[in-house]
Short mmCIF file of C-alpha atoms in Angstrom, two decimals:
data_model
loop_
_atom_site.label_atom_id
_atom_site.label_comp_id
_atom_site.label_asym_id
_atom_site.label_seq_id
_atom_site.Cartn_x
_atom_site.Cartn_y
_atom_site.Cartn_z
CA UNK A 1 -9.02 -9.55 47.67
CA UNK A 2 -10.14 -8.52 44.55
CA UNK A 3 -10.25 -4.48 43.61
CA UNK A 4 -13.40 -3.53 41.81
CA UNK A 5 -13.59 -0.79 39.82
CA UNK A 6 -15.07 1.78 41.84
CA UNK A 7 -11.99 1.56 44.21
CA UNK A 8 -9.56 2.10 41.14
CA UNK A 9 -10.72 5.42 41.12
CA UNK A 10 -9.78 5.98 44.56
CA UNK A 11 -6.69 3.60 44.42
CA UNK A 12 -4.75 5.44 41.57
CA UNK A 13 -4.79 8.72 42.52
CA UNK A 14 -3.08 8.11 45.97
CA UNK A 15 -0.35 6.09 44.25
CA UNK A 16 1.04 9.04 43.30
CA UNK A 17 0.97 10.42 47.03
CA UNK A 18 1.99 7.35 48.56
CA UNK A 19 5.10 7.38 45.61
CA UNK A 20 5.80 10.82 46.39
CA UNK A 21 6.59 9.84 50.33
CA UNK A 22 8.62 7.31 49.80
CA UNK A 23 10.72 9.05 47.58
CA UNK A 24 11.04 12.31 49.98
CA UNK A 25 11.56 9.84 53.02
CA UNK A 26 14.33 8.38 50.54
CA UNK A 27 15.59 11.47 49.93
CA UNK A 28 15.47 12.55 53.45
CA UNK A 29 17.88 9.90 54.94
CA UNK A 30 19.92 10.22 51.81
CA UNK A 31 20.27 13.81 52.63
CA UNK A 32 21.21 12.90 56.48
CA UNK A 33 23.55 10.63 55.42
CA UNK A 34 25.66 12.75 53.22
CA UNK A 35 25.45 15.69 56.28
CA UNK A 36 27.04 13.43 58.62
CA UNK A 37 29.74 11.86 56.24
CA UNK A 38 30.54 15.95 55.70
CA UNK A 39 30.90 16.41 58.93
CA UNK A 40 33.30 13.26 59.59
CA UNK A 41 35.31 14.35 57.17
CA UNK A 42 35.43 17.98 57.94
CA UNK A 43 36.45 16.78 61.39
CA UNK A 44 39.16 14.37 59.89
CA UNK A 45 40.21 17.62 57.71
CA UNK A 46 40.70 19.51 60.95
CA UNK A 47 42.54 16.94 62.62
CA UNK A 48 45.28 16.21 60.28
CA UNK A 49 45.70 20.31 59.53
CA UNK A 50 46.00 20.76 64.06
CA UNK A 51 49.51 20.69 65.62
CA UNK A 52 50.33 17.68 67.45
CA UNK A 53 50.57 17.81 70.89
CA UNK A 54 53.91 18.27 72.29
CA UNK A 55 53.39 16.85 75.70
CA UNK A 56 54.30 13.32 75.04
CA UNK A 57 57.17 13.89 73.83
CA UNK A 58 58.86 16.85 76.60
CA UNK A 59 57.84 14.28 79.06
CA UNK A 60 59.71 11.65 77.58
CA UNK A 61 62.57 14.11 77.76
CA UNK A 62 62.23 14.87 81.06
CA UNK A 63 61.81 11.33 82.38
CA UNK A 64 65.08 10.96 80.18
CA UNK A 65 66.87 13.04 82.17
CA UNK A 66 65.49 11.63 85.20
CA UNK A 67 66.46 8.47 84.50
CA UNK A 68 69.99 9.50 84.20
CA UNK A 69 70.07 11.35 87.47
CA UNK A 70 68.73 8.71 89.12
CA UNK A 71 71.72 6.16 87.63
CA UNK A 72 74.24 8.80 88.32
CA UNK A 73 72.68 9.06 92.05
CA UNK A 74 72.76 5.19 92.18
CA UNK A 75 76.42 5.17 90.76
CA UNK A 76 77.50 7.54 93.51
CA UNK A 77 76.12 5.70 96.42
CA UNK A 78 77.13 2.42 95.23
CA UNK A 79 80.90 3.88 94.99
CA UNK A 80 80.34 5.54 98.88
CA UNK A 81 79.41 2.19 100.03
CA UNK A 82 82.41 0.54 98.21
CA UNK A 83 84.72 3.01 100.20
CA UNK A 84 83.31 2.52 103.47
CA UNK A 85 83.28 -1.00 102.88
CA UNK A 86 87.23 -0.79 101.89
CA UNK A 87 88.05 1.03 105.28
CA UNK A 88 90.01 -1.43 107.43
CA UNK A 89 88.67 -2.11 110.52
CA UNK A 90 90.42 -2.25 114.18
CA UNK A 91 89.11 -5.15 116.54
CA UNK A 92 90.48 -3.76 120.00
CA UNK A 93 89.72 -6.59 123.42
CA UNK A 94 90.27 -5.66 126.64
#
């Protein structure tokens, strides 16, 4: 397709408008892009500066001292059972 010269007179001055465009759309998701990587790292910011929850590690405590109970419980029985099973017994026939 060949341009003639009657349609360089409409051609050239809508370069400039069609150059314009691209470079706002360019500028546009530029724009977007450096918004959201502020906001990532604003959020990343935030994170490090907030107190770690302390949850995790009271319930590790706890189930600590659960655990130990529960041996010394175990312990116990297991030294009842020994005792009863120590007890002599008496075989009486009629």
């Amino acid at each position: 397709m060949s341009i003639k010269p009657i349609d360089f007179q409409m051609v050239i001055p809508k370069t400039s408008e069609v150059s314009k465009i691209y470079n706002d759309d360019v500028n546009k998701n530029q724009a977007i892009q450096q918004q959201q990587q502020t906001a990532s790292q604003t959020k990343i910011d935030n994170n490090l500066k907030q107190v770690v929850n302390r949850e995790n590690v009271q319930n590790g405590r706890v189930k600590e001292k659960q655990e130990k109970d529960n041996s010394r419980q175990n312990e116990k029985k297991k030294k009842r059972q020994n005792k009863d099973d120590d007890r002599p017994t008496i075989d009486i026939r009629v």
